[in-house]
Coordinates of C-alpha atoms (C1' of nucleotides) in Angstrom, one line a residue:
Chain A
M1 CA 0.3 0.2 0.1
N2 CA 1.4 3.3 -1.4
I3 CA 1.0 6.6 0.5
G4 CA -1.9 7.7 -2.0
Q5 CA -4.2 4.3 -1.2
A6 CA -3.3 4.8 2.8
S7 CA -4.4 8.3 2.6
K8 CA -7.6 7.0 0.8
A9 CA -8.1 4.2 3.4
S10 CA -7.6 6.3 6.4
G11 CA -9.3 9.7 5.3
V12 CA -6.0 11.5 6.1
S13 CA -4.1 13.6 3.2
T14 CA -0.9 12.4 1.9
K15 CA 0.6 15.8 3.2
M16 CA -0.8 15.3 6.7
I17 CA 0.9 11.6 6.4
R18 CA 4.2 13.0 5.8
Y19 CA 4.0 15.7 8.5
Y20 CA 2.8 13.4 11.1
E21 CA 5.7 11.2 10.3
S22 CA 8.4 14.2 10.2
I23 CA 7.1 15.1 13.8
G24 CA 7.4 11.9 15.1
L25 CA 3.6 11.3 15.7
V26 CA 3.9 8.2 13.7
R27 CA 6.7 6.0 13.2
P28 CA 8.6 6.2 9.9
A29 CA 7.1 4.3 7.5
D30 CA 8.7 1.4 5.7
R31 CA 10.1 2.2 1.9
T32 CA 10.1 0.3 -1.0
D33 CA 13.4 -0.4 -3.6
S34 CA 12.3 2.9 -5.1
N35 CA 12.1 4.6 -1.9
Y36 CA 8.1 4.8 -1.5
R37 CA 6.7 4.4 1.5
S38 CA 4.7 1.3 2.2
F39 CA 1.6 1.1 4.8
G40 CA 0.2 -2.0 6.1
P41 CA -3.2 -2.3 7.8
C42 CA -1.7 -1.7 11.1
E43 CA -0.5 1.5 9.9
V44 CA -3.8 2.7 8.4
N45 CA -5.6 2.1 11.6
E46 CA -3.2 4.2 13.3
L47 CA -4.0 7.2 10.9
R48 CA -7.4 6.5 11.2
F49 CA -7.2 6.9 14.9
I50 CA -5.5 9.9 14.5
R51 CA -8.0 11.2 12.5
R52 CA -10.8 10.5 14.7
A53 CA -8.9 12.0 17.5
R54 CA -8.6 15.2 15.4
N55 CA -12.3 15.1 14.6
L56 CA -12.9 15.5 18.4
G57 CA -10.8 18.5 18.7
F58 CA -7.5 16.7 20.2
S59 CA -4.4 18.7 19.7
V60 CA -1.6 16.6 18.2
E61 CA 0.6 16.5 21.2
E62 CA -2.6 14.9 23.0
I63 CA -3.1 12.5 20.3
G64 CA 0.7 11.3 20.9
K65 CA -0.4 10.6 24.1
L66 CA -3.3 8.7 23.3
L67 CA -1.9 6.8 20.7
S68 CA 0.9 5.6 23.2
L69 CA -1.7 4.5 25.4
W70 CA -3.5 2.9 22.9
R71 CA -0.4 0.7 21.9
D72 CA -0.2 -0.2 25.6
R73 CA -2.7 -3.2 26.4
E74 CA -1.7 -2.9 29.9
R75 CA -2.3 0.9 30.3
P76 CA -5.0 2.0 33.0
S77 CA -8.2 3.6 31.8
R78 CA -7.6 6.0 34.2
E79 CA -4.8 8.3 32.0
V80 CA -7.3 7.9 29.0
K81 CA -10.0 9.4 30.8
A82 CA -8.1 12.2 32.1
I83 CA -6.7 13.3 29.0
A84 CA -10.2 12.9 27.9
Q85 CA -11.8 15.2 30.5
S86 CA -9.0 17.8 30.6
H87 CA -9.8 18.2 26.9
V88 CA -13.7 18.4 27.4
A89 CA -12.5 20.9 30.1
D90 CA -10.9 23.0 27.5
L91 CA -13.4 22.8 24.8
D92 CA -15.9 23.6 27.5
A93 CA -13.9 27.0 28.2
R94 CA -13.7 27.8 24.5
I95 CA -17.3 27.2 24.3
A96 CA -18.2 29.4 26.8
E97 CA -16.1 32.6 25.8
M98 CA -17.3 32.2 22.0
Q99 CA -20.8 32.0 23.5
A100 CA -20.6 35.0 25.2
M101 CA -19.1 36.6 22.4
A102 CA -22.2 35.7 20.3
D103 CA -24.3 36.7 22.7
T104 CA -23.1 40.0 23.1
L105 CA -22.8 40.6 19.5
R106 CA -26.6 39.2 19.0
E107 CA -27.5 41.8 21.4
L108 CA -25.8 44.6 19.6
A109 CA -27.1 43.6 16.5
R110 CA -30.7 43.1 17.5
C111 CA -30.9 47.0 18.9
C112 CA -29.1 48.1 15.1
A113 CA -31.7 49.1 12.8
G114 CA -29.7 47.9 10.2
D115 CA -31.1 50.6 7.5
E116 CA -29.5 53.3 5.8
R117 CA -29.2 55.5 8.9
P118 CA -25.5 55.6 10.3
D119 CA -26.7 55.3 13.9
C120 CA -25.2 52.0 14.8
P121 CA -25.1 50.9 18.3
I122 CA -22.4 48.0 17.2
L123 CA -19.9 50.8 16.6
A124 CA -20.9 52.8 19.1
D125 CA -20.2 49.5 21.7
L126 CA -16.8 49.1 20.1
A127 CA -16.1 53.1 20.0
E128 CA -16.8 53.4 23.7
A129 CA -17.3 50.3 25.9
Chain B
M1 CA 2.9 59.6 23.0
N2 CA 5.1 57.1 22.1
I3 CA 4.5 53.3 21.1
G4 CA 4.7 52.2 24.9
Q5 CA 2.0 54.6 26.4
A6 CA -0.2 54.0 23.4
S7 CA 0.2 50.5 24.2
K8 CA -0.6 51.1 27.9
A9 CA -3.6 53.4 27.0
S10 CA -4.9 51.2 24.4
G11 CA -4.6 47.8 25.8
V12 CA -2.9 46.4 22.4
S13 CA 0.8 45.3 22.9
T14 CA 3.7 47.2 21.3
K15 CA 4.4 44.3 19.0
M16 CA 0.6 44.3 17.9
I17 CA 0.5 47.8 17.0
R18 CA 3.5 47.4 15.0
Y19 CA 1.8 44.7 13.6
Y20 CA -1.3 46.2 12.7
E21 CA 0.6 48.8 10.8
S22 CA 2.5 46.6 9.0
I23 CA -0.5 44.7 7.5
G24 CA -2.2 48.5 6.7
L25 CA -5.0 47.8 9.4
V26 CA -4.3 51.2 10.8
R27 CA -2.6 54.1 9.0
P28 CA 1.5 54.4 9.8
A29 CA 2.1 56.3 12.9
D30 CA 3.8 59.6 12.6
R31 CA 7.3 59.8 13.3
T32 CA 9.5 62.1 15.5
D33 CA 12.9 63.1 14.7
S34 CA 14.6 60.0 16.1
N35 CA 12.4 58.1 14.2
Y36 CA 10.0 56.9 17.1
R37 CA 6.2 56.3 16.2
S38 CA 4.1 59.2 17.9
F39 CA 0.4 58.6 18.5
G40 CA -2.3 60.9 19.6
P41 CA -5.9 60.2 21.3
C42 CA -7.3 59.6 18.0
E43 CA -4.8 56.7 16.9
V44 CA -5.2 55.4 20.3
N45 CA -9.0 55.2 20.0
E46 CA -9.0 53.2 16.9
L47 CA -6.3 50.8 18.9
R48 CA -9.0 50.7 21.7
F49 CA -11.5 49.9 19.0
I50 CA -9.6 47.2 17.5
R51 CA -9.0 45.8 20.9
R52 CA -12.6 45.2 21.5
A53 CA -13.6 43.7 18.1
R54 CA -11.3 41.2 18.6
N55 CA -12.3 40.4 22.2
L56 CA -15.4 40.0 20.5
G57 CA -13.7 37.3 18.0
F58 CA -14.1 39.7 14.5
S59 CA -10.9 38.4 12.3
V60 CA -8.5 41.4 11.4
E61 CA -10.2 41.3 8.1
E62 CA -13.4 42.0 9.7
I63 CA -12.3 45.0 11.9
G64 CA -10.8 46.2 8.7
K65 CA -14.2 46.6 7.3
L66 CA -15.5 48.0 10.8
L67 CA -12.8 50.6 11.1
S68 CA -13.7 51.9 7.5
L69 CA -17.3 52.0 8.3
W70 CA -16.5 53.4 11.6
R71 CA -14.4 56.2 10.1
D72 CA -17.4 56.9 7.5
R73 CA -19.8 59.0 9.2
E74 CA -22.4 58.2 6.3
R75 CA -22.2 54.6 6.4
P76 CA -25.7 52.6 6.4
S77 CA -25.9 50.8 9.8
R78 CA -27.3 47.8 7.4
E79 CA -23.4 47.2 6.5
V80 CA -22.5 46.9 9.9
K81 CA -25.0 44.8 11.2
A82 CA -24.3 42.3 8.2
I83 CA -20.9 42.0 9.5
A84 CA -21.8 41.3 12.8
Q85 CA -24.5 39.0 11.9
S86 CA -22.4 37.0 9.8
H87 CA -19.6 37.0 12.7
V88 CA -22.4 35.5 14.9
A89 CA -23.4 32.6 12.2
D90 CA -19.8 31.9 12.4
L91 CA -19.3 31.9 16.0
D92 CA -22.8 29.9 16.4
A93 CA -21.1 27.3 13.5
R94 CA -18.0 26.8 15.7
I95 CA -19.7 26.7 18.9
A96 CA -22.0 23.7 17.6
E97 CA -19.0 21.7 16.2
M98 CA -17.0 22.0 19.2
Q99 CA -20.4 21.3 21.6
A100 CA -20.8 18.3 19.3
M101 CA -17.4 17.0 20.1
A102 CA -17.8 17.8 24.2
D103 CA -20.7 15.8 24.2
T104 CA -19.4 12.8 22.2
L105 CA -16.2 12.9 24.7
R106 CA -18.1 13.5 27.8
E107 CA -20.3 10.5 27.0
L108 CA -17.4 8.1 26.2
A109 CA -15.6 9.4 29.3
R110 CA -19.2 8.8 31.3
C111 CA -18.8 5.0 30.1
C112 CA -15.1 4.7 30.8
A113 CA -14.2 3.3 34.3
G114 CA -11.0 5.2 34.6
D115 CA -9.2 3.0 37.1
E116 CA -6.2 0.6 36.8
R117 CA -8.0 -1.6 34.0
P118 CA -7.1 -1.5 30.3
D119 CA -10.8 -1.5 29.2
C120 CA -11.4 1.8 27.9
P121 CA -14.2 3.0 25.9
I122 CA -12.6 6.0 24.6
L123 CA -9.8 4.4 22.9
A124 CA -12.1 1.6 21.6
D125 CA -14.4 4.2 19.7
L126 CA -10.9 6.1 18.5
A127 CA -10.1 2.5 17.0
E128 CA -13.2 1.2 15.6
A129 CA -15.9 3.8 15.4
Chain C
dG1 C1' 29.8 64.4 30.0
dA2 C1' 29.9 59.6 30.8
dT3 C1' 27.1 55.7 32.0
dA4 C1' 22.9 52.8 33.5
dG5 C1' 18.9 51.0 31.8
dA6 C1' 14.4 52.1 30.2
dC7 C1' 12.8 53.2 26.2
dC8 C1' 12.4 52.6 20.6
dT9 C1' 13.8 51.0 15.9
dT10 C1' 14.2 46.9 12.2
dC11 C1' 14.5 42.3 10.8
dC12 C1' 14.2 37.1 11.6
dA13 C1' 12.3 32.7 13.1
dG14 C1' 8.9 30.3 15.7
dT15 C1' 4.2 29.1 16.8
dC16 C1' -0.2 25.1 15.2
dA17 C1' -2.2 22.3 11.4
dT18 C1' -2.1 22.4 7.0
dG19 C1' -2.6 23.5 1.8
dG20 C1' 0.1 24.4 -2.6
dG21 C1' 3.6 23.9 -5.5
dA22 C1' 7.8 22.9 -7.9
dA23 C1' 11.5 19.9 -9.3
dG24 C1' 12.7 15.4 -10.2
dG25 C1' 12.3 10.3 -9.8
dT26 C1' 9.2 5.7 -10.8
dC27 C1' 5.7 2.9 -12.3
dA28 C1' 1.7 1.0 -15.2
dA29 C1' -1.0 1.0 -19.6
dG30 C1' -0.8 1.6 -24.3
Chain D
dC1 C1' 9.1 4.6 -25.3
dT2 C1' 5.8 7.6 -24.4
dT3 C1' 2.2 9.6 -21.3
dG4 C1' 0.2 10.6 -17.0
dA5 C1' -0.5 9.2 -12.6
dC6 C1' 1.8 8.4 -8.8
dC7 C1' 5.8 9.1 -5.8
dT8 C1' 9.9 11.8 -3.1
dT9 C1' 11.9 16.1 -1.0
dC10 C1' 12.1 20.9 -0.3
dC11 C1' 10.2 25.6 0.5
dC12 C1' 6.6 28.8 0.9
dA13 C1' 2.0 30.6 3.0
dT14 C1' -1.6 31.1 6.2
dG15 C1' -3.8 34.0 11.0
dA16 C1' -2.6 36.3 14.8
dC17 C1' 0.8 36.5 17.4
dT18 C1' 4.8 36.2 20.5
dG19 C1' 10.1 36.1 21.4
dG20 C1' 14.8 37.6 20.6
dA21 C1' 18.7 40.1 18.6
dA22 C1' 21.4 44.2 17.4
dG23 C1' 21.7 48.7 17.5
dG24 C1' 19.9 53.6 18.2
dT25 C1' 17.8 57.2 21.8
dC26 C1' 16.3 59.4 25.8
dT27 C1' 16.8 60.5 30.6
dA28 C1' 18.6 60.6 35.1
dT29 C1' 22.3 60.1 38.1
dC30 C1' 26.6 60.5 39.4

DNA sequence: GATAGACCTTCCAGTCATGGGAAGGTCAAG
DNA sequence: CTTGACCTTCCCATGACTGGAAGGTCTATC
C-alpha cells in the first residue's frame, strides 16, 4: 500500500501523513526499493485513529499520548479518561467564551436598525464600551 | 505619546501595534525626529476599537471593514449589522461543532471506568468507530 | 560628560495544523 | 517509448501573534 492508497483508506491526506511522520507522531513508514513509503493495515488503523481524534478536537500532542496509551495493552483507563476530561474542560471553556461573544453581538445587532441610517449601536459599543 | 504609552492606554501590545501597522490595518503612525512612532488620542481610540473588536472574536479582516465603516460618518448601519450577523453565524457554527465534540467525549468518558483496568471505551471508539 | 537602564527601531524566526507547488524520480498502460 | 499518474524532498504561505537579537535614543544620576 503506497501513501495515496493509505490516504484514501484512512481519510488522512498524504501531506498530513508525511507531516505526522516528520514530527514523530507515527513511526517512519517502511520504504520500497524505489523509496516509496509502504503501509500495512496496522499503520492505516493508526492513521484512522489519528483522524478520529482530530475530529474530536484533540491536539497533536494529546493524540501522541492517546496513541501510546492505545499501543500499550496494559494501560490504565484512568490515564485515557484524564486526557479526555481535560480536553472536555478545554472545549467547554472555549465554548463559553465564544458563547459570550455571540450573545453580546446578538444583543448589539438586535438593537441595530440595520438600514440606511448611520446610527449604529454596534460601532458605538466598539468605540466607547 | 510613544508606542509604549499608546500600548498602555489602548491595551494593545507594542508588538501588535507595529503588526497592525505593517498589515495596513491602521495608517502608519507619525514619526518623531528620532524615528519613534508618535500617537495622538485619535490613534489610541482606534487601537481601543480594534482591541474590543478582537475581544468579540472578529478577524483582522472583519475589523478592517468595521474600522472603515466607523470612520465613515455616512455609513449605513445595514452594512455593520451584516458583518456582525455573519460573524455571529460563524461563531454559532463553531460553537455547535465544539459542542458536538464535547458531548461525544463526555459520553465516552462517562462510560470509561477510569481506573487501573485497561478496558477503555474512549480508545475503543477512536480505534473502531 | 559619562554611564546605566529603560525605552525605541528593524528584522528574523517560531508557533499550530495544514495546503500549495516546484523539481525531479518511478511505475503501469498503451 | 511515451504519457500521465503516481511518488520523493524541499520550501513557502496561512492567522494572529510572541520572542529575541542587534542596534539607536532618551533621561536621570553621578
